[in-house]
XYZ file of C-alpha atoms in Angstrom:
387
model
C -28.239 3.251 8.006
C -25.590 5.786 6.931
C -22.016 4.779 7.394
C -20.389 7.746 5.570
C -16.818 8.808 6.657
C -17.340 12.211 5.159
C -19.716 15.206 4.671
C -20.830 15.655 1.116
C -19.388 18.504 -0.876
C -22.460 20.313 -2.112
C -20.977 22.047 -5.151
C -19.736 18.704 -6.643
C -22.054 16.453 -8.757
C -23.574 13.708 -6.838
C -23.468 10.114 -8.114
C -25.557 7.454 -6.666
C -24.537 3.763 -7.291
C -27.255 1.224 -6.631
C -25.532 -1.983 -5.639
C -22.084 -2.824 -4.340
C -20.824 -5.777 -6.208
C -17.823 -5.849 -8.449
C -19.241 -3.362 -10.929
C -20.614 -0.922 -8.367
C -17.576 -1.036 -6.122
C -15.063 -0.304 -8.901
C -17.211 2.440 -10.119
C -17.578 3.970 -6.655
C -13.666 3.894 -6.084
C -12.870 5.198 -9.495
C -15.268 8.171 -9.059
C -14.258 8.864 -5.513
C -10.588 8.827 -6.379
C -11.111 11.484 -9.125
C -12.074 14.176 -6.408
C -14.532 15.507 -8.861
C -17.809 14.158 -7.485
C -19.331 12.884 -4.293
C -20.379 9.204 -4.239
C -23.027 7.494 -2.434
C -23.302 3.733 -2.587
C -26.795 2.238 -1.688
C -26.562 -1.483 -0.764
C -28.821 -3.809 1.334
C -25.983 -5.120 3.430
C -22.843 -3.693 4.902
C -20.657 -6.541 3.324
C -18.884 -6.917 0.034
C -19.811 -10.385 -1.331
C -17.133 -12.285 -3.344
C -19.652 -13.690 -5.738
C -16.996 -15.761 -7.469
C -16.498 -17.527 -4.321
C -20.206 -18.334 -3.344
C -19.748 -22.126 -4.323
C -16.946 -22.104 -1.755
C -19.267 -20.394 0.837
C -21.912 -22.973 0.308
C -19.345 -25.827 0.849
C -17.807 -24.084 3.852
C -14.383 -23.694 2.264
C -14.365 -19.761 2.177
C -16.357 -17.060 3.992
C -16.831 -15.122 0.766
C -17.808 -11.878 2.384
C -15.771 -9.015 3.906
C -16.842 -5.555 5.182
C -17.578 -3.052 2.503
C -15.892 -0.540 4.571
C -12.589 -2.482 3.854
C -13.237 -2.269 0.054
C -14.806 1.090 -0.639
C -12.530 4.180 -0.329
C -12.998 6.331 2.708
C -14.621 9.177 0.666
C -17.629 6.974 -0.359
C -20.804 7.355 1.535
C -22.445 3.929 2.193
C -26.154 3.648 2.830
C -27.430 0.325 4.076
C -30.821 0.258 2.335
C -32.619 -0.870 -0.777
C -33.961 1.275 -3.580
C -37.728 0.981 -4.101
C -37.895 3.128 -7.264
C -35.728 5.143 -9.471
C -36.884 8.532 -10.742
C -35.515 11.037 -13.177
C -33.240 12.576 -10.653
C -33.915 10.760 -7.291
C -34.430 7.417 -5.799
C -36.856 6.348 -3.191
C -35.512 4.222 -0.483
C -37.487 1.158 1.002
C -36.898 2.367 4.459
C -38.521 5.751 3.460
C -36.920 8.952 2.404
C -35.516 10.128 -1.094
C -32.036 10.766 -2.237
C -31.417 13.035 -5.307
C -28.711 12.509 -7.878
C -26.948 14.116 -10.777
C -25.942 10.703 -12.176
C -26.820 7.130 -11.204
C -25.061 3.787 -11.865
C -27.366 0.838 -11.917
C -25.439 -2.140 -10.500
C -27.942 -4.483 -8.944
C -26.461 -7.667 -10.358
C -28.508 -10.799 -11.038
C -29.976 -13.942 -9.651
C -30.987 -17.480 -10.820
C -33.738 -17.916 -13.348
C -36.413 -20.116 -11.860
C -38.064 -23.301 -12.986
C -41.511 -24.620 -12.139
C -41.446 -25.520 -8.454
C -38.509 -23.287 -7.814
C -39.810 -22.572 -4.281
C -38.440 -26.159 -3.532
C -34.973 -25.387 -4.885
C -31.850 -23.431 -3.990
C -29.421 -21.202 -5.709
C -25.710 -20.136 -5.373
C -26.176 -16.942 -7.478
C -26.429 -14.367 -4.599
C -25.486 -14.312 -0.966
C -28.914 -14.479 0.362
C -29.825 -17.629 -1.697
C -26.312 -19.203 -0.944
C -26.813 -18.726 2.786
C -30.094 -20.654 2.544
C -28.349 -23.279 0.521
C -25.532 -23.528 3.038
C -28.020 -24.065 5.885
C -29.638 -26.835 3.964
C -26.415 -28.481 2.948
C -25.274 -28.549 6.733
C -28.552 -30.295 7.552
C -27.996 -33.129 5.124
C -26.859 -36.462 6.400
C -24.477 -39.115 4.998
C -25.692 -40.336 1.477
C -28.038 -37.419 0.875
C -28.672 -36.599 -2.823
C -27.765 -33.166 -4.184
C -28.914 -32.314 -7.677
C -27.261 -29.379 -9.571
C -29.263 -28.226 -12.569
C -27.204 -26.603 -15.286
C -24.038 -27.241 -17.518
C -22.384 -23.919 -17.307
C -19.532 -22.603 -15.127
C -21.667 -21.880 -11.900
C -23.166 -25.371 -11.908
C -19.740 -27.110 -12.557
C -18.072 -25.103 -9.759
C -20.946 -25.809 -7.222
C -21.036 -29.484 -8.009
C -17.283 -30.052 -7.924
C -16.825 -27.947 -4.737
C -19.474 -29.835 -2.870
C -18.456 -33.232 -4.052
C -14.906 -32.657 -2.849
C -15.756 -30.864 0.425
C -18.642 -33.024 1.379
C -17.623 -36.530 0.188
C -20.679 -38.030 2.059
C -23.098 -36.465 -0.332
C -24.229 -38.005 -3.638
C -23.903 -35.097 -6.043
C -25.573 -35.281 -9.580
C -25.195 -32.722 -12.357
C -28.226 -32.429 -14.826
C -27.705 -30.525 -17.999
C -29.853 -30.604 -21.241
C -26.796 -29.757 -23.249
C -23.104 -30.806 -23.059
C -21.336 -29.223 -20.081
C -19.118 -26.230 -20.982
C -20.446 -26.591 -24.475
C -18.248 -23.757 -25.887
C -14.957 -25.510 -24.835
C -12.818 -27.737 -27.272
C -13.498 -31.476 -26.917
C -10.242 -32.070 -24.993
C -11.165 -29.417 -22.322
C -14.755 -30.643 -22.116
C -13.399 -34.217 -21.509
C -11.023 -33.022 -18.889
C -13.776 -31.273 -16.935
C -16.105 -34.209 -17.166
C -13.335 -36.694 -15.953
C -12.478 -34.442 -13.104
C -16.233 -34.181 -12.024
C -16.423 -37.927 -12.134
C -13.175 -38.343 -10.206
C -14.729 -36.144 -7.502
C -17.793 -38.429 -7.346
C -20.235 -36.390 -9.393
C -22.830 -38.240 -11.550
C -23.409 -36.360 -14.835
C -26.704 -36.570 -16.606
C -26.254 -35.125 -20.123
C -29.437 -34.491 -22.172
C -31.643 -34.364 -19.111
C -33.855 -31.268 -19.102
C -35.451 -30.789 -15.662
C -38.963 -29.730 -16.095
C -40.102 -29.395 -12.431
C -38.547 -29.214 -9.048
C -40.130 -30.902 -5.913
C -38.832 -30.869 -2.372
C -37.695 -34.456 -2.630
C -37.172 -35.118 -6.348
C -36.707 -33.554 -9.867
C -38.831 -34.414 -12.762
C -37.247 -34.563 -16.274
C -38.835 -33.767 -19.514
C -39.358 -37.457 -20.409
C -41.330 -37.882 -17.079
C -38.343 -39.677 -15.370
C -38.134 -38.712 -11.699
C -34.822 -38.676 -9.584
C -34.780 -38.349 -5.919
C -33.218 -35.225 -4.547
C -32.753 -33.964 -0.999
C -31.457 -30.595 -2.213
C -31.718 -29.119 -5.637
C -29.595 -26.348 -6.798
C -30.679 -24.145 -9.791
C -27.776 -22.851 -11.979
C -29.354 -22.866 -15.379
C -29.572 -19.323 -16.358
C -29.872 -15.783 -14.797
C -32.287 -12.905 -14.502
C -32.217 -9.617 -12.879
C -34.331 -7.759 -10.225
C -37.557 -6.021 -11.240
C -36.416 -2.522 -10.064
C -35.578 -1.146 -13.444
C -38.810 -2.516 -15.047
C -40.762 -1.222 -12.199
C -39.183 2.263 -12.404
C -40.198 2.625 -16.169
C -36.825 1.897 -17.881
C -36.707 0.131 -21.218
C -35.264 -3.401 -20.425
C -34.737 -6.634 -22.182
C -36.507 -9.930 -21.592
C -34.646 -10.650 -18.344
C -34.937 -7.090 -16.857
C -31.561 -5.633 -17.881
C -31.531 -1.935 -18.588
C -30.937 -1.352 -22.315
C -28.114 1.118 -22.817
C -26.166 2.888 -25.705
C -22.723 1.999 -26.587
C -21.261 4.064 -23.666
C -23.506 2.214 -21.076
C -26.033 5.051 -20.688
C -29.565 4.043 -20.338
C -31.475 4.808 -23.590
C -34.167 6.619 -21.413
C -32.138 8.826 -19.276
C -28.625 10.066 -20.205
C -27.790 10.565 -16.538
C -28.366 6.870 -15.699
C -25.784 4.214 -16.497
C -26.146 0.493 -16.359
C -23.311 -2.012 -15.506
C -22.366 -5.612 -15.043
C -25.226 -8.222 -15.075
C -27.837 -5.453 -15.045
C -26.852 -3.936 -18.390
C -28.234 -5.040 -21.763
C -25.505 -3.617 -24.191
C -26.275 -2.851 -27.906
C -25.172 -5.341 -30.507
C -22.573 -3.024 -31.876
C -20.660 -3.278 -28.635
C -20.582 -7.055 -29.158
C -22.726 -10.074 -28.796
C -19.995 -11.895 -26.939
C -20.473 -9.871 -23.726
C -21.401 -12.271 -20.937
C -22.601 -11.937 -17.303
C -19.697 -12.382 -15.205
C -17.148 -10.680 -12.890
C -14.933 -10.391 -15.926
C -17.538 -8.107 -17.455
C -18.705 -6.378 -14.346
C -15.411 -4.651 -13.422
C -14.732 -3.326 -16.827
C -18.238 -1.940 -17.281
C -18.105 -0.423 -13.743
C -14.847 1.304 -14.640
C -16.093 2.439 -18.076
C -19.268 4.013 -16.517
C -17.288 5.955 -14.059
C -14.976 7.215 -16.925
C -18.135 8.144 -18.922
C -19.633 10.199 -16.115
C -16.494 11.975 -15.454
C -16.140 12.704 -19.291
C -19.772 13.994 -19.334
C -19.154 16.134 -16.419
C -16.036 17.757 -18.141
C -18.064 18.262 -21.327
C -16.010 15.693 -23.251
C -17.286 12.910 -25.589
C -17.816 9.477 -23.857
C -16.021 6.615 -25.313
C -17.688 3.454 -26.899
C -17.372 0.543 -24.471
C -15.247 -2.302 -25.891
C -14.249 -5.595 -24.180
C -12.207 -8.486 -25.182
C -11.703 -11.630 -22.997
C -8.659 -13.608 -22.277
C -10.466 -16.798 -21.333
C -12.569 -18.543 -18.496
C -11.022 -19.868 -15.250
C -13.025 -22.421 -13.526
C -12.339 -24.204 -10.208
C -13.053 -27.795 -9.903
C -12.695 -28.256 -6.185
C -9.577 -26.796 -4.354
C -6.975 -28.765 -6.118
C -7.899 -28.722 -9.866
C -9.384 -26.341 -12.357
C -9.251 -25.205 -16.007
C -8.288 -21.805 -17.580
C -9.666 -22.068 -21.156
C -7.928 -19.464 -23.135
C -10.093 -17.701 -25.729
C -9.990 -15.084 -28.568
C -11.241 -11.652 -27.767
C -14.713 -12.495 -28.858
C -14.992 -15.303 -26.226
C -14.587 -18.206 -28.848
C -12.232 -20.836 -27.261
C -8.672 -21.223 -28.515
C -6.984 -24.438 -28.612
C -5.036 -24.121 -25.525
C -5.886 -24.399 -21.750
C -4.107 -24.623 -18.356
C -5.449 -27.457 -16.343
C -5.209 -29.376 -13.015
C -3.277 -27.801 -10.125
C -1.748 -24.893 -12.243
C -5.331 -23.762 -13.161
C -6.407 -23.911 -9.479
C -3.621 -21.835 -8.471
C -4.282 -19.250 -11.204
C -8.043 -19.280 -10.169
C -7.159 -18.607 -6.599
C -4.749 -15.852 -7.461
C -7.467 -14.181 -9.657
C -10.030 -14.363 -6.667
C -7.598 -12.845 -4.262
C -6.287 -10.216 -6.745
C -9.728 -9.009 -7.667
C -10.589 -7.664 -4.366
C -7.228 -5.963 -4.054
C -7.789 -4.557 -7.554
C -11.063 -3.033 -6.549
C -9.368 -0.913 -4.009
C -6.780 0.577 -6.329
C -9.021 2.192 -9.189
C -6.191 4.398 -10.368
C -4.140 1.388 -11.288
C -6.596 -0.018 -13.778
C -4.156 -2.323 -15.861
C -6.340 -3.422 -18.777
C -4.206 -4.869 -21.529
C -5.260 -2.811 -24.727
C -5.482 -4.310 -28.163
C -3.109 -2.684 -30.614
C -5.852 -1.725 -33.019
C -9.182 -1.627 -31.293
C -8.174 -0.331 -27.864
C -10.319 -3.053 -26.206
C -10.174 -3.886 -22.590
C -9.093 -7.309 -22.141
C -10.134 -9.479 -19.159
C -10.498 -13.106 -17.954
């Protein structure tokens, strides 16, 4: 399905963007607004998914989707399809046919890493998985047991949202390590206390070895009944890049140079969760919306620079902190140094919840205004700063 609002200008370089998440969308809009290229976005659905709200979608507190036509600029051609293979200068579509490109941005995102028995588990990492999980949650009766596996931000947001929105459920959080391990002790304690207040049972030091339809099995052999198990313990990426012959890391991310170019093809850029950046860019770079948008914007700038015959800049990113919702009325914004190490200060409770909500709302608005990229730049390094 082709939903283009325009006719491509043949004498302009053609950029194909595979994926329309945060990274792909900002890249598409930034490129289209330049007027120097034609842009085609290939995405399997006509909707933009607010991935940072998928835990709300599962708990039925937010729809988490809106039409891509409302987010992409009118000059962007949108093709509703999936890419089967990426070649040197073309892509093969799963529906048949081939599209050629001068440049390509690989922005396919990520999904949950699976455990043994994962076919019996659910995930909140992408819209398809979250839709199946929401259906299952809606089927559960009073007193049903929900197990969330993981101690990171996704697991915490899913557990707290479900516990608050569905008080009849018995929600447990299993983590083999302390939850939000990188946070200072006071912040960790606040998160734990808030989860407990919402009714979440926390099992620290519990490594889940196998998932069954009605239970989870821990590494010590202990079994816990579970009517619905949610995996939120690590991420991986689609096989498209590996199957297309790109050099990838152990979870399938495209290995890039410091400008986000694939090390195999200088006309292919990888962004967001699908990019494995070199160590000189920073080992602190994490898979998050806060990384996706800067990488997408940088790849767009790099392509425009390459077309103009200019040097591409090295990607540099610093973080302000991590903002986490704990239901609709509480949260925490843990401030950090640029390298993602936590500082000693955090906003908590209702204040943090309001900040988180404003970030979620503002992010979508921001994507539609690529010319007003307002990164705060460090005085010496010129780093992009994001939270």
